[in-house]
PDB file of C-alpha atoms in Angstrom:
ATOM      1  CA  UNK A 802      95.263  81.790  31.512  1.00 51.00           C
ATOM      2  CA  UNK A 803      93.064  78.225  32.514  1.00 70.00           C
ATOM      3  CA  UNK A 804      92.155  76.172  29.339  1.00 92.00           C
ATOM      4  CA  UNK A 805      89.718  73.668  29.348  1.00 95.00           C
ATOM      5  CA  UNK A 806      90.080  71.615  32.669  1.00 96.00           C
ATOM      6  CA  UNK A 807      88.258  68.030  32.913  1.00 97.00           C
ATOM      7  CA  UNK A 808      88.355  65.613  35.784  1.00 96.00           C
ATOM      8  CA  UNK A 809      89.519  62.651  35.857  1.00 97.00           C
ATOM      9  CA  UNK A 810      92.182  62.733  33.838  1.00 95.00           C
ATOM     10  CA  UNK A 811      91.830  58.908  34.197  1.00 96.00           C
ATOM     11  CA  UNK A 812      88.902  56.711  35.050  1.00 97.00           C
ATOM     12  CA  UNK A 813      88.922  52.436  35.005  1.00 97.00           C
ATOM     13  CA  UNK A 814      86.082  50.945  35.416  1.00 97.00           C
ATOM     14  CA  UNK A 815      84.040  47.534  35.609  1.00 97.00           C
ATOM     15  CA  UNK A 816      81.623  46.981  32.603  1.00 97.00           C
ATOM     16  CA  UNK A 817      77.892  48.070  33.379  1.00 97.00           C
ATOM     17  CA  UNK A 818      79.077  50.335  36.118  1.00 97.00           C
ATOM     18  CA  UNK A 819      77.957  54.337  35.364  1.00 98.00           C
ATOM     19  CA  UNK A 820      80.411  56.858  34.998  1.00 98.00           C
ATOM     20  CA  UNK A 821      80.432  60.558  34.842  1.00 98.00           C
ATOM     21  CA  UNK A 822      83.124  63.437  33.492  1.00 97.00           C
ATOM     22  CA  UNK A 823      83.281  66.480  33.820  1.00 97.00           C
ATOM     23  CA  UNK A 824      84.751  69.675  31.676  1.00 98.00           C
ATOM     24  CA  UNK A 825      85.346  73.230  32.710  1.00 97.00           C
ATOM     25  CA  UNK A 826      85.829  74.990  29.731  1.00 96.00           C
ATOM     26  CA  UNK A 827      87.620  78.917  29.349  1.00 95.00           C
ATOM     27  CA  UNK A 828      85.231  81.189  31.255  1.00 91.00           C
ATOM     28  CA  UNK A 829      84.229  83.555  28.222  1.00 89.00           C
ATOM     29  CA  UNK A 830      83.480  80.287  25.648  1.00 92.00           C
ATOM     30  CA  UNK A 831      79.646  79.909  24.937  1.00 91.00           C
ATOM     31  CA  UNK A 832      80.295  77.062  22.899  1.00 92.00           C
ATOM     32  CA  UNK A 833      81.377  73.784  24.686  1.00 95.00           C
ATOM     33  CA  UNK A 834      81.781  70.008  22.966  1.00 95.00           C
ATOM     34  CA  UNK A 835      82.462  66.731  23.609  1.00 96.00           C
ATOM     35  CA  UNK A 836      84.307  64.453  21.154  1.00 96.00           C
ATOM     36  CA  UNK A 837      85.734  60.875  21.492  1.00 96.00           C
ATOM     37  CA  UNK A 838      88.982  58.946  20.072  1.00 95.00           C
ATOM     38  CA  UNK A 839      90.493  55.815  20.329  1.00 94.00           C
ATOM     39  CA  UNK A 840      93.825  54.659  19.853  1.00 90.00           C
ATOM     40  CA  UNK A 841      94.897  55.408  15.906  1.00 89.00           C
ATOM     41  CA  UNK A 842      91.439  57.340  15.158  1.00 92.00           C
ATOM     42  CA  UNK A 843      90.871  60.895  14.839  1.00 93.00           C
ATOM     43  CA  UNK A 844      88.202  62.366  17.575  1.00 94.00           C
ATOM     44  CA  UNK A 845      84.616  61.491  16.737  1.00 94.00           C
ATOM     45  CA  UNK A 846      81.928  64.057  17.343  1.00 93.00           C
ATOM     46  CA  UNK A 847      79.441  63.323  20.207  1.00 94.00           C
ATOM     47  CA  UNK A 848      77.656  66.543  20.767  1.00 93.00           C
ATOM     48  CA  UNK A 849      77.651  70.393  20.932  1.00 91.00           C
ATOM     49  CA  UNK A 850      76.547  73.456  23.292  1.00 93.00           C
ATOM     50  CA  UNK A 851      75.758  76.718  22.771  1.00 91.00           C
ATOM     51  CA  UNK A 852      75.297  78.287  26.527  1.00 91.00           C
ATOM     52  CA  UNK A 853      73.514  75.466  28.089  1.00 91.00           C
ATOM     53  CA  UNK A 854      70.933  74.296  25.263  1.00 91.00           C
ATOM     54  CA  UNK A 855      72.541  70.575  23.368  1.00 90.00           C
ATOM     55  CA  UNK A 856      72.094  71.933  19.679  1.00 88.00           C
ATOM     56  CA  UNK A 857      73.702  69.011  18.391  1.00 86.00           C
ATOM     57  CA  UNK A 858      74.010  65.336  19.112  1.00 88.00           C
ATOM     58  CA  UNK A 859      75.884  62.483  16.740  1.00 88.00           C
ATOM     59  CA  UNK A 860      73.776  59.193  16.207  1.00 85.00           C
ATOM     60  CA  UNK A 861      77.200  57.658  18.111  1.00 80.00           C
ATOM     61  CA  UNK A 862      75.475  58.942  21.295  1.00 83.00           C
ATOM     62  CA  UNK A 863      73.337  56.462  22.119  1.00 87.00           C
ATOM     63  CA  UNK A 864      70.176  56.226  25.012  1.00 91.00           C
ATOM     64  CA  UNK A 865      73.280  55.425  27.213  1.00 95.00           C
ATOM     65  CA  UNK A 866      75.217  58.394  26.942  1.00 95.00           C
ATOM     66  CA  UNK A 867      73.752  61.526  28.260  1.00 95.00           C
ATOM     67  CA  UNK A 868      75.489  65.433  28.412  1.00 95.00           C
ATOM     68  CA  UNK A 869      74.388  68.829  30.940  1.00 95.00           C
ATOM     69  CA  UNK A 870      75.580  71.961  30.885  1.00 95.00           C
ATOM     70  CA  UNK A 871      73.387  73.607  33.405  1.00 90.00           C
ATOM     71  CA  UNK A 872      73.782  77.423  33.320  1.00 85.00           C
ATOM     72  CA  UNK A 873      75.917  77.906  30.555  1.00 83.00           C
ATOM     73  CA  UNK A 874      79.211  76.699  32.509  1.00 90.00           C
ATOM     74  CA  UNK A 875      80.994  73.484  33.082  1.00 96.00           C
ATOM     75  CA  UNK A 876      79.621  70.247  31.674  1.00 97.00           C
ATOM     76  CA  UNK A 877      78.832  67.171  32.360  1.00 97.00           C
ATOM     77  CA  UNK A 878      79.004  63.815  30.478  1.00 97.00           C
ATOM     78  CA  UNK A 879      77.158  60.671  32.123  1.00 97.00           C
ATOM     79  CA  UNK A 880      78.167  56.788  30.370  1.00 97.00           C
ATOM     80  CA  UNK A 881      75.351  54.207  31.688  1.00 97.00           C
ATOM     81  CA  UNK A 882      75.325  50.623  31.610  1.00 97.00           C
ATOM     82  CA  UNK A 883      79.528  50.764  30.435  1.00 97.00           C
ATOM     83  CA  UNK A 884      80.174  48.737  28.074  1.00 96.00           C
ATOM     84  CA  UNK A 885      83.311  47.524  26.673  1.00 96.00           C
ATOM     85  CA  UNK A 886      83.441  49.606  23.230  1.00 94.00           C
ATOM     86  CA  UNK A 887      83.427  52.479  25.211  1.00 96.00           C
ATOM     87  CA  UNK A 888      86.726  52.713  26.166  1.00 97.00           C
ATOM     88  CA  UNK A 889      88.133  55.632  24.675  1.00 96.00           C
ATOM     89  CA  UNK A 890      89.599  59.092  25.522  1.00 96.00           C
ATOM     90  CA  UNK A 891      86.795  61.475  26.187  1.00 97.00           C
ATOM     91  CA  UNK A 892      87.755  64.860  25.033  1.00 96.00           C
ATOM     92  CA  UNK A 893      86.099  68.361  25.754  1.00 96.00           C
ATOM     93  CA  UNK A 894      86.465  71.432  23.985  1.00 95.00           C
ATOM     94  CA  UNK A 895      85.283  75.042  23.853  1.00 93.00           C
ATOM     95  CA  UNK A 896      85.190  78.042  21.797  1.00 91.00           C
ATOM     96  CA  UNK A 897      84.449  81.750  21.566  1.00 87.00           C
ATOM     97  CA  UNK A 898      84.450  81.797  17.657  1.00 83.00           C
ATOM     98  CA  UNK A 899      85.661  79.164  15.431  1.00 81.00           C
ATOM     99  CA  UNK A 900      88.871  78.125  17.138  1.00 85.00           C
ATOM    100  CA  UNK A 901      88.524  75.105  19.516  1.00 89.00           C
ATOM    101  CA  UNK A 902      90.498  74.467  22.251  1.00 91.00           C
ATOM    102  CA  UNK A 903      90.887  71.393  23.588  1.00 93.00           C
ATOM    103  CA  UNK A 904      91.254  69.980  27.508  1.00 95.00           C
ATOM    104  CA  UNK A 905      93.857  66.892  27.989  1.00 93.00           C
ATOM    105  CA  UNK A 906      90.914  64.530  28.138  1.00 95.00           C
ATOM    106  CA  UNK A 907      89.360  61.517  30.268  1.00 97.00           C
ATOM    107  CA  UNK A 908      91.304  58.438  29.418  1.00 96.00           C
ATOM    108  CA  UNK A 909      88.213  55.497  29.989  1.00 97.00           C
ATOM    109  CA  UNK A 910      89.132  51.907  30.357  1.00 97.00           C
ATOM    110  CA  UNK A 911      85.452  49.627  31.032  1.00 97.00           C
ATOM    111  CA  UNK A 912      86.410  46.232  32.125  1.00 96.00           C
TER     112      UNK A 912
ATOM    113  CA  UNK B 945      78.971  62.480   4.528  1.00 86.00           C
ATOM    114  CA  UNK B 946      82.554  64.064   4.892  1.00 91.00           C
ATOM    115  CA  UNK B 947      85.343  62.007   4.830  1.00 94.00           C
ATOM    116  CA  UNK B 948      88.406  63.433   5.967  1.00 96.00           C
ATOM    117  CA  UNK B 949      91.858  61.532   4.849  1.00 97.00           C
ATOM    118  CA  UNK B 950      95.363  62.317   5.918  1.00 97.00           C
ATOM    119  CA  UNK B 951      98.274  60.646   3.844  1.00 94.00           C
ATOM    120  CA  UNK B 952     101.019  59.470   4.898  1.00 94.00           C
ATOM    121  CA  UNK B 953     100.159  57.690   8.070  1.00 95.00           C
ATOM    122  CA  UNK B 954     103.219  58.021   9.270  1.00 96.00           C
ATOM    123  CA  UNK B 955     106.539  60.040   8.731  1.00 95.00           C
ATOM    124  CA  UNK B 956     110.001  59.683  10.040  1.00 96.00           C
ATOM    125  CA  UNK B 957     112.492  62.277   9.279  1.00 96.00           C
ATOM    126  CA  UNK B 958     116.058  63.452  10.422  1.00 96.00           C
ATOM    127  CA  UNK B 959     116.068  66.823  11.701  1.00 97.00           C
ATOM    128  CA  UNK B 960     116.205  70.267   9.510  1.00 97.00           C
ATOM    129  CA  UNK B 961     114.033  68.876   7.003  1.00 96.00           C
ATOM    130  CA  UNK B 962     111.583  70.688   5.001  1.00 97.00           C
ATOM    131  CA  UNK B 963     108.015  68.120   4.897  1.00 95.00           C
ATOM    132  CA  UNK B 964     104.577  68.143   4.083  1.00 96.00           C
ATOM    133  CA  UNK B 965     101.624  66.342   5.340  1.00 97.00           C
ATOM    134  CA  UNK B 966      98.325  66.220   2.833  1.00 97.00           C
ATOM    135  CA  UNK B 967      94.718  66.041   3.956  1.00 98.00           C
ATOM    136  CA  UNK B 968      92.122  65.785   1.665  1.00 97.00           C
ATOM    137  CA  UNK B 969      88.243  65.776   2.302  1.00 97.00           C
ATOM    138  CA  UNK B 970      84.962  64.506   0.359  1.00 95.00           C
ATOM    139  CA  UNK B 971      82.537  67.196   0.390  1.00 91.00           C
ATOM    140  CA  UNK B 972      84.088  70.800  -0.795  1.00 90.00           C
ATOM    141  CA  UNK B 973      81.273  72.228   1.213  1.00 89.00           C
ATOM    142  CA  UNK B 974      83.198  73.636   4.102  1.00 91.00           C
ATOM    143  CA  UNK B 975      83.135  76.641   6.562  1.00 90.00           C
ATOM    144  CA  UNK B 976      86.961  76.069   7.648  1.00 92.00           C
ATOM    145  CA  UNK B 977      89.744  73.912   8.006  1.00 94.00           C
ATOM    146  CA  UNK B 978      91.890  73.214  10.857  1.00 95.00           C
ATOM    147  CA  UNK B 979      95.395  71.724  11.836  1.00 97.00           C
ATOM    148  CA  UNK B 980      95.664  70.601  15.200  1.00 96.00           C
ATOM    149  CA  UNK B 981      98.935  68.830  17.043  1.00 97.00           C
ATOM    150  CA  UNK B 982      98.195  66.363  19.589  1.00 95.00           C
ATOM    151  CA  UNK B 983     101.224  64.818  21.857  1.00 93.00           C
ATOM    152  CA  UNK B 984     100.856  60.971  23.179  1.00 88.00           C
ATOM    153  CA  UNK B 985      97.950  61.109  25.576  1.00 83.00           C
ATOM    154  CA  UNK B 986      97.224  64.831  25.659  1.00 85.00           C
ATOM    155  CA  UNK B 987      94.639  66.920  24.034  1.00 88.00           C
ATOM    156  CA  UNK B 988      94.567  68.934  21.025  1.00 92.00           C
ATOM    157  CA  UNK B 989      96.197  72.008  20.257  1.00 93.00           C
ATOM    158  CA  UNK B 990      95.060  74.583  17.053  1.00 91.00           C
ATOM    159  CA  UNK B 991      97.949  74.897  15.088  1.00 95.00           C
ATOM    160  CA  UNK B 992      96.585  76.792  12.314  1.00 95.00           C
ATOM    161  CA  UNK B 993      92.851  77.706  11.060  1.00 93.00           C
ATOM    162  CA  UNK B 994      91.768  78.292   7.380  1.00 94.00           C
ATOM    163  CA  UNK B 995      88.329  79.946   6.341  1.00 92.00           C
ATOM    164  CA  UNK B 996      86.713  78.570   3.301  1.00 91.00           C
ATOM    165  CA  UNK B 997      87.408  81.892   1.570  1.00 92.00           C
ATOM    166  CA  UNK B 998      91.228  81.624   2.268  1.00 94.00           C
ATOM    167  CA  UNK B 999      94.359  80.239   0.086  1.00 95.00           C
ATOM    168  CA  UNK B1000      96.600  79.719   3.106  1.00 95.00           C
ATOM    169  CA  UNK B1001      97.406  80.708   6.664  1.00 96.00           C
ATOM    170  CA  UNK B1002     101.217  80.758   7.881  1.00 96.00           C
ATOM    171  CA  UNK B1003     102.592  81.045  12.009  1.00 95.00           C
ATOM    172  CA  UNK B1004     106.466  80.696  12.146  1.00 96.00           C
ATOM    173  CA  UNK B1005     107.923  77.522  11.134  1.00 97.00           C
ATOM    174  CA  UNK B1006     104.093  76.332   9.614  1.00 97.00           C
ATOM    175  CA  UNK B1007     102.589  77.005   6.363  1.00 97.00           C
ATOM    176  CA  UNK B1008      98.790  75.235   5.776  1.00 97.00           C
ATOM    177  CA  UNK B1009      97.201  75.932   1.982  1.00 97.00           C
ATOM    178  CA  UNK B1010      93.738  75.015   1.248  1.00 97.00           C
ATOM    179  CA  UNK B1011      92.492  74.132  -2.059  1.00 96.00           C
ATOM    180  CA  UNK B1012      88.527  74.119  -1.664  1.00 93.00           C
ATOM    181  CA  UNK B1013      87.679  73.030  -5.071  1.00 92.00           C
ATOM    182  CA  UNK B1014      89.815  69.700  -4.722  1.00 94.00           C
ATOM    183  CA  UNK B1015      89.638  69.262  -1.635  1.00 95.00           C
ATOM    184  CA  UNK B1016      92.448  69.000  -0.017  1.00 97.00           C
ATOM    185  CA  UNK B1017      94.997  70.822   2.328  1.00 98.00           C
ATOM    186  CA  UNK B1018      98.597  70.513   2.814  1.00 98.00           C
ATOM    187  CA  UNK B1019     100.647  71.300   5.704  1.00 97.00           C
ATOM    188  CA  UNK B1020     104.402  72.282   5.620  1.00 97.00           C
ATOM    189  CA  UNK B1021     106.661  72.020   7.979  1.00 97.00           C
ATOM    190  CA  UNK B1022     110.041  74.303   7.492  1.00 97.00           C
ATOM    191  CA  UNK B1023     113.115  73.732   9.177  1.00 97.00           C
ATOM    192  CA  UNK B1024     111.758  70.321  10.793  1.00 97.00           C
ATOM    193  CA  UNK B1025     112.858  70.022  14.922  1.00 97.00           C
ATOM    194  CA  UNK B1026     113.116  66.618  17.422  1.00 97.00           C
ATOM    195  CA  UNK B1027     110.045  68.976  19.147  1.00 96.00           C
ATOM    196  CA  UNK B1028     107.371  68.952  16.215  1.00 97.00           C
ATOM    197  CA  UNK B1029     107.031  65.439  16.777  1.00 97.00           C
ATOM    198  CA  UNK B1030     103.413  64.508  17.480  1.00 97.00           C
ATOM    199  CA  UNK B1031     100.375  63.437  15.694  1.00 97.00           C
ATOM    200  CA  UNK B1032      99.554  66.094  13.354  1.00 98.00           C
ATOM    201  CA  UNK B1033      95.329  66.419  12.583  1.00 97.00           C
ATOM    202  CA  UNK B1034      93.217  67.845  10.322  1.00 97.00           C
ATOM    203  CA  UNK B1035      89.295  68.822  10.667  1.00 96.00           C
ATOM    204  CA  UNK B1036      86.885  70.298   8.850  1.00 95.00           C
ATOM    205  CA  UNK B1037      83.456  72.222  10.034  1.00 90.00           C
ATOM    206  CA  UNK B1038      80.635  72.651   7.708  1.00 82.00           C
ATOM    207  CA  UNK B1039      79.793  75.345   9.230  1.00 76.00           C
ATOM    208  CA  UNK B1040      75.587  76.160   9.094  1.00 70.00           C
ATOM    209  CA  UNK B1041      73.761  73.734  11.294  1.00 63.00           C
ATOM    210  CA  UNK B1042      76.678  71.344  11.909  1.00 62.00           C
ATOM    211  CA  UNK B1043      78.673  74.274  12.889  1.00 66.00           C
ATOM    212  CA  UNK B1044      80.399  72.808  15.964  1.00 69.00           C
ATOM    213  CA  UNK B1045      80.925  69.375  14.264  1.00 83.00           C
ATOM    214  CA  UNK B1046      84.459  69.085  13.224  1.00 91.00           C
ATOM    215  CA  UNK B1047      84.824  66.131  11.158  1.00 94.00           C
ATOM    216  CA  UNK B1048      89.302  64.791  11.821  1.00 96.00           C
ATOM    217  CA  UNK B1049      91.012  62.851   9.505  1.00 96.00           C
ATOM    218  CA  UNK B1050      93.036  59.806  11.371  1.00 96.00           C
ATOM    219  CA  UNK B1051      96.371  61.817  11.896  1.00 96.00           C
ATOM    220  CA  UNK B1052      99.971  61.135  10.436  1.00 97.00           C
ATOM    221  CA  UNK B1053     102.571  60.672  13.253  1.00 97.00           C
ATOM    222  CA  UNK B1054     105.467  62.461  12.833  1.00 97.00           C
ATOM    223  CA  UNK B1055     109.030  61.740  14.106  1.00 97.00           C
ATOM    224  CA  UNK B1056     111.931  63.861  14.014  1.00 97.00           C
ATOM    225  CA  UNK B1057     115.230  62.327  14.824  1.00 96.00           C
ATOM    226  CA  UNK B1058     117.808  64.406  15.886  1.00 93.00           C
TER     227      UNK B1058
END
């Protein structure tokens, strides 16, 4: 059984620098999201997929911050112009019916 | 907007103890409620999921109630073990058009000491 896979696990970079992630989610999920936490916080809600159309994006997401998911499969999420406040752990989750299931995350340091 | 809120914070407790950990939420307007564990630098794992139409939902050692109308949830922990401890989370999901928007509370860390 493979659960949601993303890559890196870990990623350190230097402020204004892009980065990308990506997330392989559990081959039958349609459903596929991103969320983000930092250290104390619950995960935040970025945005959502259903196959590969975005039906949902949080006002957190700025112009910087852009998500694929090109045929329905593994997606991408793309951080330009990193900026400090972005550090964070970068999680990705997917889902058949209501039950998430979450990958071990992207661990983002901007310096 | 919801507002999910998880009290205590924090909870230390010697092992074989019986515990609870309370969520409650703003807006009684939910599809479901979910408890998730999360160890130190790992991801999320579903503990237990509610529907809006349910009282509780029980697997093994866990027991989560939901009480829609005043919002809030409760989690209970039987039989407490040096294993369960993590950062226990609860989310909601509207459901509708926010459907895949889970909205967490901030998590109470839990420590069992052998």
């Amino acid at each position: 059984d493979t659960g949601v896979s993303q890559d890196p696990r870990h990623k350190i970079t230097k402020r204004g620098q892009n980065v990308t992630f990506r997330c392989d989610p559990i081959s039958e999920h349609n459903r596929l999201y991103w969320y983000r936490q930092t250290l104390g916080q619950g995960p935040e809600f970025l945005t959502y997929f259903q196959n590969e159309a975005q039906l949902e994006k949080s006002r957190l997401l700025s112009d910087r911050f852009s998500a694929e998911r090109p045929k329905g499969s593994f997606s991408t999420l793309e951080i330009q112009r990193t900026e400090q406040g972005d550090s964070a752990m970068y999680l990705c989750a997917s889902s058949l019916l209501e039950k998430l299931f979450f990958g071990s995350g992207t661990q983002l340091s901007v310096l | 907007k919801q507002e999910v809120t998880q009290i205590p914070a924090a909870l230390s407790v010697p092992e074989g103890e019986n515990l609870v950990l309370n969520c409650s939420f703003t807006d009684s307007a939910i599809y479901n409620l979910q408890w998730f564990r999360q160890d130190p630098g790992k991801g999320l794992t579903s503990l237990l999921l509610i529907q809006s139409s349910q009282r509780e939902q029980t697997s093994g050692r866990l027991n989560a109630s939901l009480d829609k109308s005043s919002g809030r949830s409760t989690l209970y922990i039987a039989a407490s073990q040096p294993g369960d401890s993590a950062t226990y989370l609860c989310a909601v999901n509207a459901g509708g058009t926010s459907y895949g928007k889970l909205t967490f509370g901030q998590g109470t860390i839990l420590t069992v000491h052998p």
